[in-house]
Amino acid sequence: MDKILRVNMSDLSTKIEAVPTAWAGLGGRGLTSTIVAAEVPATCHALGANNKLVFAPGLLSGTAAANSGRLSAGAKSPLTGTIKESNAGGTAAQMLAKLGVKALIIEGLPTEDKWYSLHVSKDGVTVQEETELIGKRNFAVVEAVEARLGKKTGLLTIGPVGELKMTAANISVKDPDSKLRSHGRGGLGAVMGSKKIKFISIDDQGAQGVKVADPEKFKVAARTFAKALLDHPVSGEGLPTYGTNVLVNILNEAGGLPTQNFKVGQFAGADKISGETMNETITARGGKVRHGCHAGCIIQCSQVYNDKDGKYVTSGFEYETIWGLGADCCIDNLDDIALADSIMDDIGIDSIETAVMFGVAMEAGILPWGDSKEMLRILNEEIGNGTPLGRIMGGGAGSLGKAYGVTRIPVVKNQGIPAYDPRSVKGIGITYATSTMGADHTAGYTIATNILNVGGYVNPLNKDGQVELSRNLQIATAAVDSTGMCIFIAFPALDIPECLPALIDMINARFGIDLTGDDVTNLGKHILKVEHQFNIEAGFTNIDDRLPEFFSTETVAPHNAIWDFSGAEIDEFWNF
Amino acid sequence: MLITVKLFATFRNGRFKVAGQALPPGTDCRTIVLSLGLTEEEIGVVMVNGRHAALDYVLQESDTLSLFPLVGGG
C-alpha cells in the first residue's frame, strides 16, 4: 500500500499515514502543490514553523516508463512568497516510489539549536541528530553519507547556502554517478535549512516495488512512448549530442540571448560558449557527450565535462547556467563557467538565480563585466562562506539589486528571469509574467513554438497568439510535471501524435483507470488554479503578473523589440 | 549579390560554420539548402537576418541566412 510519511520537526516525531482518497490520483507537482495549498497557510513566513516541505515522486516514477524519474519538491517559497514546485532528476524519486512513499511531508521547526538528518526506508522515516556534516559542502556530504550507509543510498542534501537560509539555496539530489542534480529554483534549500535538516538519506532495500495494474498494456504503451522519444530529432538526436546548450547559438541568431544584464540580445562570444563548441571540447578531452540524470532516461541531455587535463569538472551543465554566467555576464570562458557550475552544486545554490544575480552585480559595479576569476572567488569565498556580501548575493538577483540601488533587475515575483529575452521572444514573457512560480521558463516553454518550430510556429516578435500559446503550454506542463516525466518529453509530445496517448495509456495501465486526454488537460488546469489561489491568498494580485519596467522602456537590439503587452492583455491568461 | 550563410549543430559536419556566397539575384533559401547537400526534411529552422523565414524566401543583397536542424533544450 502506498503511504504518506510525515515528519514533525517541532517534536521530532514521525508518522506513517494512509493516502487520502483525494490524493490517490495525484503525483509530482499535482500532489506537492495540493498538499502545500491544503496544509500551509498562504500568509505564513516561508522560513517559519508553519511552512511545510513536501517531496513527491511522479505518477509513473519507479515504473519502467522512460524518463519518469523526476522528483517534485514543494513549499511556500522564501524567494518569491508564492507557492513553489521545483523538480529534479537523480535517484530519489524512483527509490521513494518503490518504497510506496506517495509523499514525504516535513513540518514544524526544531526547538533546540541542533541539526538533524532524516532516513527513509521500508520501515518509514526516522530523525537523527547530525553533527559531523554541518557546514560541509554537498560533495563532501555525498562522500560521507555513502561511507556511512553505502554507495546505493539515495540522498537529498543542502550545502552551506541552505544552512544559512539564503533564498537562492537549492536542494541537491544524488544522481546515479554520485554527482548532483538540483531542485534549483525558489529557495527550497532555505526551507530545508530552516527545519535544520542537513540531508535525507533513502534506503530502498526490501522495497515493495511499484505494482502495475495491467502489465501487458503498460508494456505496449511504454514501447510506443520510448519510440516517440527516440524518433523525434530534438529528444532523439539534438539533446543527446549537444545538451540543452545547443540553444546558445539559435537564441543568439534570433536576437533573444540576453546579454550584459539584458542590455542587448546578442553576445559576441556566443560561439565560444555554444553547444557546438562544448561538444567538441568534451569529445577532445575524453568526457561524455551523453549522460542521464536518472536510470531510465533515454534522452541523455546531460554530459561529463572535463578540464584541459581530462579531469572531471561538472555534469548537468545546462544552457541557462551557461547563458547566465556567459552572455549575461559577458564571459566567454566555458572552462570558468564549468568551474562555477561545480562550485554552485557544491555550496548548494540555484545556478539560474545566481547567474542572473551576477549580471546585476556587474551592473552594480561589484565586479567588472566578463571577470570570471572574480566571479569564481565570490562564489567560493563570499557566498560559499556566508560573508555579509555573500548573503546578500545568495538572496538572488532581487536581493542584490535592491541592496545596490540597481533599477534594471530582471525578476518577476522576485525570481530571476532566465535565458530568453521576453521582448524578442514574447511568448516566454507571458509565461514569466503569469507563472504561479515567478519567472520560470519551464512553466510554459514557448521557446519550442516561438523559436524552435516545435508544435507549430508563433512569431516571437509579434504579440498575436502568445497568451494562448503560453496558457496551453502551462496547462500541459502542470500535468506532465505530475507524471514524474522529464519536461523534454514535450518535444515529441508536441509533434508525434502517438506520444501523448501512450503517456496516458501508461498512467491508465499503472493504476487500472481510464483517463482521457481531456482529463489530463483538466488536471493541468486544476493544478494551476490551486497554485494561483494560494498566491492570491498570500497577497498577490494581477499587478504582480507584470515584467519589470525596463522591458517596456528600453528596446533590445538587434530587432529593437520592446515589451508592449497591456496589463489587460496579460490578465487574459487566467481566463480558462 | 553577396550573402552570408551560417550553419549550426550537425549541419556543420563536413561543411562550414560561416561562409560568404556570391549568388545571382532571385536566389531563394531552398536553392542554397539543396546546394549544400541538405534536404528540406532535415531543415528545422531557417532565419534570415535573425528572423524566421520560409524556404521560398528570396534573398537580398547582404542578407545573413542561418540554417539549423530541429534542435531544442530548455
XYZ file of C-alpha atoms in Angstrom:
650
model
C 0.000 0.000 0.000
C 1.174 3.498 -0.803
C 1.628 5.816 2.157
C 2.346 9.347 3.272
C 5.369 9.853 5.528
C 5.048 12.821 7.876
C 7.830 14.297 9.984
C 7.165 16.950 12.627
C 10.434 18.702 13.413
C 8.888 20.566 16.365
C 8.739 17.378 18.461
C 10.886 15.182 16.179
C 8.013 12.738 15.746
C 7.237 10.762 12.590
C 4.072 9.118 11.292
C 3.019 6.773 8.519
C -0.394 7.796 7.174
C -2.793 6.282 4.679
C -3.132 8.190 1.402
C -6.337 10.256 1.496
C -8.688 9.351 -1.382
C -8.457 12.877 -2.795
C -4.694 12.495 -3.224
C -4.703 8.976 -4.683
C -4.773 10.092 -8.335
C -2.105 12.739 -7.859
C 1.669 12.661 -8.045
C 4.613 15.000 -8.550
C 3.677 18.671 -8.822
C -0.066 17.927 -8.654
C 0.453 16.325 -5.263
C 3.042 18.671 -3.759
C 1.037 21.757 -4.761
C -2.209 20.207 -3.472
C -0.621 19.372 -0.112
C 1.014 22.808 0.256
C -2.244 24.560 -0.676
C -4.219 22.406 1.773
C -1.839 22.476 4.733
C 0.290 25.622 4.564
C -1.295 28.971 5.494
C -0.585 31.170 2.456
C 0.398 34.139 4.635
C 2.926 32.225 6.750
C 6.629 33.071 6.864
C 8.317 30.702 4.426
C 11.137 30.044 6.910
C 8.833 29.735 9.917
C 7.134 26.870 11.717
C 4.022 26.911 9.553
C 5.673 26.214 6.220
C 5.990 22.599 5.082
C 8.456 20.993 2.726
C 6.905 18.263 0.604
C 8.569 15.742 -1.699
C 6.642 13.509 -4.109
C 7.661 11.162 -6.921
C 5.564 11.327 -10.087
C 2.663 9.048 -11.029
C 4.930 6.909 -13.221
C 8.136 7.127 -11.172
C 9.509 3.729 -10.220
C 7.991 2.039 -13.283
C 9.838 1.032 -16.446
C 8.496 4.103 -18.283
C 11.326 6.022 -19.947
C 12.286 9.351 -18.375
C 9.889 9.026 -15.428
C 12.359 9.549 -12.568
C 11.750 13.187 -11.651
C 11.110 14.186 -8.057
C 8.861 17.125 -7.158
C 9.595 19.358 -4.175
C 7.055 21.893 -2.938
C 6.651 24.548 -0.218
C 5.903 28.230 0.113
C 8.948 29.894 -1.471
C 11.118 32.188 0.660
C 12.365 33.782 -2.575
C 9.041 34.633 -4.180
C 6.489 34.335 -1.371
C 4.400 32.263 -3.786
C 3.707 28.569 -3.829
C 6.694 26.714 -5.264
C 7.234 23.492 -7.109
C 10.669 22.547 -8.319
C 11.532 19.218 -9.826
C 14.784 17.366 -10.322
C 16.266 14.120 -11.549
C 18.573 11.894 -9.540
C 17.803 8.554 -7.936
C 15.470 9.643 -5.106
C 12.129 9.692 -6.965
C 12.392 6.097 -8.128
C 13.534 4.925 -4.691
C 10.678 6.694 -2.912
C 8.159 5.334 -5.437
C 9.448 1.774 -4.961
C 9.117 2.213 -1.196
C 5.472 3.160 -1.742
C 6.089 6.693 -0.468
C 3.493 8.828 -2.192
C 4.775 11.916 -0.386
C 7.158 12.932 2.375
C 5.853 15.919 4.353
C 8.181 17.793 6.690
C 6.593 20.303 9.046
C 7.396 22.391 12.135
C 10.741 23.765 13.338
C 13.094 22.199 15.905
C 13.010 23.838 19.328
C 16.655 23.108 20.109
C 19.659 24.581 18.333
C 20.656 21.277 16.769
C 20.905 19.859 13.257
C 19.296 16.646 12.066
C 19.106 14.168 9.211
C 16.178 12.040 8.084
C 16.410 8.431 6.961
C 13.705 6.885 4.775
C 13.476 3.099 4.443
C 10.877 0.350 4.109
C 10.095 0.856 7.783
C 9.173 4.526 7.406
C 11.194 7.603 8.312
C 13.425 8.370 11.299
C 15.043 11.563 12.629
C 18.655 11.609 13.833
C 20.795 14.367 15.244
C 23.630 15.312 12.849
C 26.881 16.925 13.959
C 29.702 15.766 11.707
C 28.473 17.180 8.398
C 27.178 20.581 9.467
C 28.874 23.346 7.470
C 30.109 20.842 4.914
C 29.630 21.334 1.191
C 27.497 18.936 -0.847
C 30.137 16.714 -2.449
C 31.661 16.081 0.990
C 28.204 15.182 2.293
C 27.690 12.692 -0.549
C 31.032 11.065 0.177
C 30.459 10.867 3.932
C 26.910 9.521 3.687
C 27.981 6.889 1.158
C 30.787 5.846 3.510
C 28.322 5.595 6.388
C 25.344 3.991 4.664
C 26.607 2.507 1.404
C 27.071 3.567 -2.188
C 23.483 2.865 -3.217
C 21.954 5.209 -0.642
C 19.682 7.879 -2.126
C 20.370 11.394 -0.919
C 18.803 14.842 -0.737
C 21.151 17.412 0.739
C 21.726 21.124 1.336
C 25.043 22.941 1.316
C 26.133 25.915 3.429
C 23.889 28.243 1.402
C 20.843 26.272 2.525
C 22.074 26.036 6.109
C 22.361 29.834 6.171
C 18.839 30.124 4.731
C 19.847 32.231 1.745
C 16.828 32.456 -0.518
C 18.601 31.187 -3.646
C 19.556 27.920 -1.883
C 18.753 24.693 -3.694
C 18.227 21.098 -2.622
C 20.629 18.676 -4.277
C 19.688 15.162 -5.297
C 22.288 12.465 -5.788
C 22.394 11.050 -9.333
C 23.442 7.533 -10.423
C 27.115 8.624 -10.565
C 27.107 10.190 -7.078
C 27.020 13.650 -8.635
C 24.249 16.164 -8.071
C 21.008 17.284 -9.661
C 19.070 20.170 -8.159
C 15.675 21.312 -7.040
C 17.041 24.659 -8.099
C 14.505 27.386 -8.123
C 12.691 29.241 -5.399
C 14.987 28.727 -2.423
C 13.650 25.395 -1.210
C 17.102 24.685 0.249
C 16.484 27.532 2.692
C 13.215 25.889 3.770
C 15.101 22.639 4.435
C 17.731 24.687 6.295
C 15.062 26.406 8.392
C 13.932 22.966 9.511
C 17.557 22.173 10.349
C 17.708 19.110 8.145
C 21.141 18.723 6.584
C 20.290 15.694 4.491
C 17.713 13.000 3.831
C 19.051 9.524 3.096
C 16.988 6.851 1.365
C 17.443 3.087 1.551
C 15.170 1.132 -0.800
C 16.278 -2.369 0.237
C 13.278 -4.632 0.676
C 11.035 -2.104 -1.067
C 7.615 -3.317 -2.129
C 8.195 -2.084 -5.698
C 5.664 -0.440 -7.962
C 2.666 -2.585 -8.883
C 1.320 -2.098 -12.382
C -2.397 -2.942 -12.717
C -2.213 -4.010 -16.375
C 1.385 -5.013 -17.193
C 0.671 -6.021 -20.806
C -0.996 -2.730 -21.691
C 1.786 -0.871 -19.869
C 4.485 -2.629 -21.850
C 2.911 -1.795 -25.197
C 2.377 1.865 -24.266
C 5.881 2.190 -22.795
C 7.367 0.884 -26.027
C 5.376 3.348 -28.181
C 6.338 6.177 -25.829
C 10.052 5.350 -25.874
C 9.997 5.073 -29.669
C 8.492 8.571 -29.947
C 11.270 9.957 -27.729
C 13.968 8.334 -29.851
C 12.324 9.218 -33.185
C 11.973 12.948 -32.573
C 15.012 14.915 -33.779
C 15.159 17.036 -30.607
C 14.932 14.303 -27.961
C 16.498 11.602 -30.150
C 19.457 13.489 -31.586
C 19.839 17.196 -30.706
C 19.666 16.919 -26.905
C 21.856 13.796 -26.636
C 24.522 15.351 -28.866
C 24.684 18.972 -27.761
C 22.750 19.069 -24.489
C 20.438 21.968 -23.755
C 23.337 24.299 -24.554
C 22.563 23.908 -28.259
C 20.281 26.876 -27.584
C 23.063 29.466 -27.221
C 23.585 29.857 -30.958
C 19.949 29.734 -32.007
C 18.863 32.313 -29.396
C 21.831 34.441 -30.355
C 20.829 34.325 -34.023
C 17.230 35.188 -33.100
C 18.369 38.166 -31.010
C 16.868 36.651 -27.873
C 20.067 35.816 -25.948
C 20.049 38.315 -23.043
C 23.495 39.870 -22.858
C 25.080 42.253 -20.337
C 22.181 42.068 -17.890
C 19.508 42.131 -20.609
C 21.005 45.150 -22.378
C 21.198 43.571 -25.844
C 20.007 40.325 -27.434
C 23.242 39.034 -28.957
C 26.648 38.154 -27.498
C 29.899 38.488 -29.483
C 31.363 35.480 -27.654
C 28.335 33.232 -28.209
C 30.100 30.647 -30.339
C 32.801 30.132 -27.679
C 30.192 29.073 -25.108
C 27.831 27.305 -27.529
C 26.664 23.696 -27.522
C 28.648 23.041 -30.680
C 31.892 24.229 -29.021
C 31.033 22.361 -25.832
C 30.501 19.138 -27.790
C 33.927 19.497 -29.476
C 35.615 20.324 -26.161
C 34.054 17.391 -24.311
C 34.970 14.969 -27.091
C 38.565 16.243 -27.338
C 39.067 15.900 -23.566
C 37.640 12.420 -23.208
C 34.470 13.466 -21.414
C 30.985 12.148 -22.120
C 28.640 13.883 -24.520
C 25.667 11.800 -23.336
C 24.643 11.222 -19.758
C 21.334 10.592 -17.975
C 20.287 12.230 -14.713
C 18.338 9.144 -13.668
C 18.144 5.464 -14.567
C 15.719 5.009 -17.446
C 16.479 8.340 -19.093
C 16.838 7.698 -22.816
C 17.248 11.350 -23.858
C 20.581 11.760 -22.053
C 20.871 15.554 -22.342
C 23.450 15.708 -19.556
C 27.180 15.268 -20.112
C 30.506 14.909 -18.347
C 32.682 17.990 -18.836
C 36.392 17.595 -18.160
C 39.157 20.174 -17.825
C 42.195 20.501 -20.107
C 43.917 17.635 -18.285
C 40.937 15.335 -18.723
C 39.881 15.655 -15.092
C 36.162 15.752 -14.214
C 34.734 19.229 -13.633
C 30.955 19.050 -13.890
C 27.875 17.398 -15.364
C 24.324 18.577 -15.856
C 25.874 21.638 -17.442
C 22.822 23.483 -18.698
C 22.051 26.181 -21.206
C 20.540 28.523 -18.615
C 23.666 28.389 -16.423
C 25.966 28.886 -19.393
C 23.830 31.695 -20.818
C 23.646 33.476 -17.455
C 27.276 33.315 -16.392
C 28.298 33.614 -20.056
C 26.378 36.071 -22.237
C 24.560 37.870 -19.429
C 27.886 38.490 -17.635
C 29.890 38.894 -20.896
C 32.097 35.885 -20.030
C 33.257 33.725 -22.947
C 35.408 31.272 -20.988
C 33.488 27.984 -20.902
C 36.032 26.343 -18.572
C 35.466 29.006 -15.920
C 31.701 28.695 -16.321
C 32.073 24.929 -15.805
C 34.070 25.546 -12.614
C 31.364 27.938 -11.406
C 28.727 25.285 -12.130
C 30.619 22.818 -9.969
C 31.021 25.319 -7.107
C 27.305 26.137 -7.227
C 26.497 22.411 -6.924
C 28.916 22.128 -4.041
C 27.734 25.109 -1.983
C 24.111 24.397 -2.911
C 22.799 27.412 -4.784
C 20.469 27.762 -7.770
C 22.584 28.257 -10.878
C 19.900 30.294 -12.678
C 19.177 32.731 -9.841
C 22.895 33.119 -9.187
C 23.722 33.702 -12.846
C 21.050 36.411 -13.119
C 22.344 37.867 -9.837
C 25.902 38.119 -11.223
C 24.595 40.129 -14.197
C 23.014 42.549 -11.723
C 26.208 42.558 -9.607
C 28.256 43.550 -12.644
C 25.773 46.300 -13.451
C 26.155 47.459 -9.821
C 29.928 47.593 -10.282
C 30.744 44.946 -7.668
C 32.906 43.184 -10.252
C 33.789 44.076 -13.855
C 31.860 42.683 -16.820
C 33.496 39.498 -18.018
C 35.619 38.927 -14.904
C 35.206 35.184 -14.492
C 38.051 34.821 -11.958
C 36.432 37.271 -9.552
C 33.098 35.516 -10.072
C 34.703 32.213 -9.016
C 36.281 33.872 -5.977
C 32.945 35.388 -4.920
C 31.165 32.042 -5.259
C 33.778 30.240 -3.185
C 34.717 32.829 -0.614
C 31.790 35.234 -0.247
C 28.670 33.157 -0.938
C 30.173 29.785 -0.007
C 31.431 31.106 3.323
C 28.383 33.254 4.021
C 30.071 36.652 4.362
C 27.680 39.630 4.625
C 28.086 40.407 0.878
C 27.779 36.710 0.117
C 24.483 36.512 1.954
C 23.046 39.460 0.023
C 24.152 37.797 -3.207
C 22.817 34.440 -2.032
C 19.433 36.094 -1.728
C 19.297 36.252 -5.516
C 19.089 38.957 -8.173
C 16.319 40.931 -6.434
C 18.110 40.969 -3.083
C 21.390 42.193 -4.533
C 19.809 44.701 -6.902
C 17.827 46.253 -4.080
C 20.866 46.475 -1.806
C 22.833 48.285 -4.517
C 20.110 50.537 -5.922
C 20.012 48.893 -9.334
C 16.884 49.747 -11.375
C 17.335 47.107 -14.063
C 16.627 43.947 -12.088
C 15.308 41.126 -14.291
C 12.936 39.330 -11.916
C 9.231 38.511 -11.721
C 7.837 37.918 -8.248
C 11.472 38.311 -7.165
C 12.669 35.280 -9.159
C 15.382 35.846 -11.776
C 14.339 35.818 -15.445
C 16.193 33.089 -17.335
C 17.914 32.898 -20.685
C 15.332 34.212 -23.158
C 14.645 37.915 -23.670
C 10.892 38.470 -23.276
C 10.957 41.439 -25.674
C 12.240 39.418 -28.620
C 10.583 36.126 -27.594
C 7.234 37.421 -26.459
C 5.507 34.154 -25.608
C 8.001 33.397 -22.859
C 7.372 36.880 -21.458
C 3.747 35.873 -20.881
C 4.964 32.746 -19.087
C 7.361 34.800 -16.923
C 4.601 37.263 -16.064
C 1.855 34.786 -15.260
C 3.555 31.657 -13.929
C 2.498 30.827 -10.382
C 6.201 30.210 -9.703
C 7.628 33.626 -10.608
C 9.818 33.914 -13.711
C 10.212 30.290 -14.805
C 10.904 29.258 -18.394
C 9.971 25.626 -17.790
C 6.432 26.530 -16.653
C 5.301 27.112 -20.239
C 8.184 26.739 -22.625
C 7.025 28.822 -25.582
C 10.565 28.773 -26.987
C 9.540 25.478 -28.598
C 6.994 27.208 -30.817
C 8.414 30.763 -30.889
C 11.936 29.774 -31.881
C 12.378 26.046 -32.492
C 9.432 25.258 -34.808
C 8.226 22.520 -32.466
C 4.456 22.272 -32.062
C 3.951 24.744 -34.918
C 5.238 28.302 -35.134
C 4.142 31.545 -33.488
C 6.205 34.608 -34.485
C 8.268 35.561 -31.399
C 8.382 39.265 -32.276
C 4.650 39.689 -32.522
C 2.016 39.805 -29.770
C -0.502 37.650 -31.653
C -1.234 34.245 -30.172
C 1.284 34.437 -27.313
C -1.190 34.399 -24.417
C -2.968 31.370 -25.807
C 0.328 29.614 -26.532
C 1.643 30.199 -23.022
C -1.681 29.151 -21.451
C -1.847 25.881 -23.383
C 1.755 25.042 -22.560
C 1.422 25.954 -18.871
C -1.642 23.708 -18.567
C 0.104 20.816 -20.323
C 3.277 21.308 -18.283
C 1.436 21.234 -14.962
C 0.007 17.858 -15.985
C 3.341 16.476 -17.252
C 5.044 17.662 -14.039
C 2.652 15.377 -12.162
C 3.694 12.232 -14.007
C 7.357 12.263 -12.967
C 8.282 12.749 -16.603
C 11.155 14.912 -17.747
C 9.894 18.111 -19.387
C 11.746 17.257 -22.583
C 9.158 14.629 -23.439
C 7.163 17.697 -24.521
C 9.159 17.971 -27.757
C 7.971 14.618 -29.140
C 4.569 15.080 -27.467
C 4.012 18.311 -29.427
C 4.925 16.768 -32.787
C 4.335 12.992 -32.720
C 0.640 12.034 -32.457
C 1.212 8.673 -30.681
C 3.325 10.133 -27.876
C 0.772 11.736 -25.544
C -1.829 8.934 -25.843
C 0.943 6.454 -24.960
C 1.772 8.502 -21.857
C -1.883 8.488 -20.800
C -2.111 4.747 -21.537
C 0.849 4.149 -19.219
C -0.863 6.056 -16.397
C -4.087 4.119 -17.015
C -2.272 0.783 -17.093
C -0.293 1.644 -13.956
C -3.390 2.464 -11.865
C -6.120 0.493 -13.665
C -8.029 3.657 -14.503
C -9.424 5.227 -17.639
C -8.214 8.796 -18.010
C -8.825 10.601 -21.300
C -6.827 13.412 -22.873
C -9.440 15.848 -21.556
C -8.987 14.516 -18.019
C -5.286 15.230 -18.259
C -5.895 18.772 -19.548
C -8.361 19.328 -16.717
C -5.766 18.100 -14.223
C -3.319 20.685 -15.568
C -5.929 23.444 -15.277
C -6.841 22.355 -11.775
C -3.208 22.422 -10.599
C -2.657 25.926 -11.987
C -5.830 27.163 -10.300
C -4.883 25.630 -6.947
C -1.468 27.322 -7.147
C -2.946 30.635 -8.292
C -5.456 30.609 -5.433
C -2.612 30.058 -2.934
C -0.814 33.083 -4.355
C -3.956 35.221 -4.159
C -4.365 34.230 -0.512
C -0.692 35.087 0.043
C -1.475 38.622 -1.150
C -0.544 38.514 -4.833
C -2.717 40.321 -7.393
C -2.730 40.746 -11.169
C -0.302 43.647 -10.694
C 2.313 41.076 -9.681
C 1.833 39.403 -13.083
C 3.967 42.037 -14.780
C 7.512 42.286 -16.116
C 9.989 44.836 -14.690
C 9.535 48.348 -16.026
C 12.727 48.491 -18.091
C 11.429 45.888 -20.546
C 8.728 48.410 -21.546
C 11.040 51.421 -21.726
C 14.238 50.014 -23.315
C 14.305 48.320 -26.705
C 16.579 45.347 -27.245
C 18.907 45.014 -30.244
C 19.101 43.711 -32.931
C 15.338 43.815 -33.576
C 14.673 46.848 -31.360
C 11.952 44.801 -29.735
C 10.032 46.072 -26.730
C 7.630 44.556 -24.193
C 4.318 46.004 -25.320
C 1.596 43.920 -23.674
C -1.003 45.849 -21.682
C -1.972 44.621 -18.235
C -5.412 43.640 -19.528
C -3.856 41.570 -22.314
C -1.666 39.696 -19.816
C -4.590 39.141 -17.445
C -6.428 37.284 -20.246
C -4.091 34.416 -19.400
C -6.221 33.422 -16.426
C -9.389 33.276 -18.497
C -9.874 29.492 -18.513
C 24.804 39.614 -54.815
C 26.753 38.670 -51.708
C 25.163 36.900 -48.795
C 26.431 35.190 -45.622
C 25.464 31.608 -44.814
C 25.753 30.316 -41.223
C 25.359 26.651 -40.333
C 24.694 25.177 -36.894
C 24.782 21.876 -34.989
C 25.097 18.789 -37.241
C 24.872 20.918 -40.398
C 28.469 21.959 -39.731
C 29.757 18.393 -40.085
C 31.812 18.241 -43.268
C 30.692 21.775 -44.204
C 31.480 25.099 -42.524
C 30.402 27.477 -39.758
C 30.173 30.693 -41.781
C 30.755 31.368 -45.458
C 30.209 34.244 -47.857
C 28.492 33.310 -51.118
C 28.126 35.222 -54.375
C 24.748 34.381 -55.898
C 22.581 35.519 -58.779
C 19.717 37.832 -57.796
C 16.474 35.963 -57.180
C 18.109 33.035 -55.337
C 15.839 31.640 -52.606
C 16.733 29.826 -49.375
C 15.738 26.449 -50.775
C 18.297 26.700 -53.579
C 21.071 27.227 -51.037
C 19.835 24.399 -48.814
C 19.928 21.980 -51.756
C 23.300 23.263 -52.952
C 24.723 22.350 -49.537
C 23.564 18.764 -49.927
C 20.849 19.219 -47.306
C 17.259 18.115 -47.783
C 14.136 20.087 -46.928
C 13.167 17.420 -44.385
C 16.396 17.970 -42.447
C 15.750 21.682 -42.011
C 14.428 22.670 -38.596
C 14.732 26.455 -38.568
C 15.558 28.960 -41.289
C 16.388 32.522 -40.259
C 17.214 35.479 -42.449
C 18.788 38.364 -40.553
C 17.643 36.837 -37.255
C 14.005 36.453 -38.296
C 12.298 33.165 -39.131
C 11.830 32.750 -42.875
C 10.299 30.249 -45.289
C 12.427 28.230 -47.704
C 10.996 30.092 -50.691
C 12.103 33.461 -49.286
C 14.090 35.282 -51.966
C 17.385 36.549 -50.569
C 18.509 40.161 -50.908
C 21.971 41.717 -51.106
C 23.969 41.278 -47.833
C 21.376 39.050 -46.133
C 22.528 36.560 -43.500
C 20.937 33.117 -43.844
C 21.131 30.841 -40.767
C 20.208 27.166 -41.035
C 19.506 24.829 -38.121
C 18.359 21.233 -37.856
C 15.457 20.690 -35.449
C 17.047 21.306 -32.030
C 15.753 22.086 -28.571
C 16.601 22.365 -24.904
C 15.395 24.411 -22.024
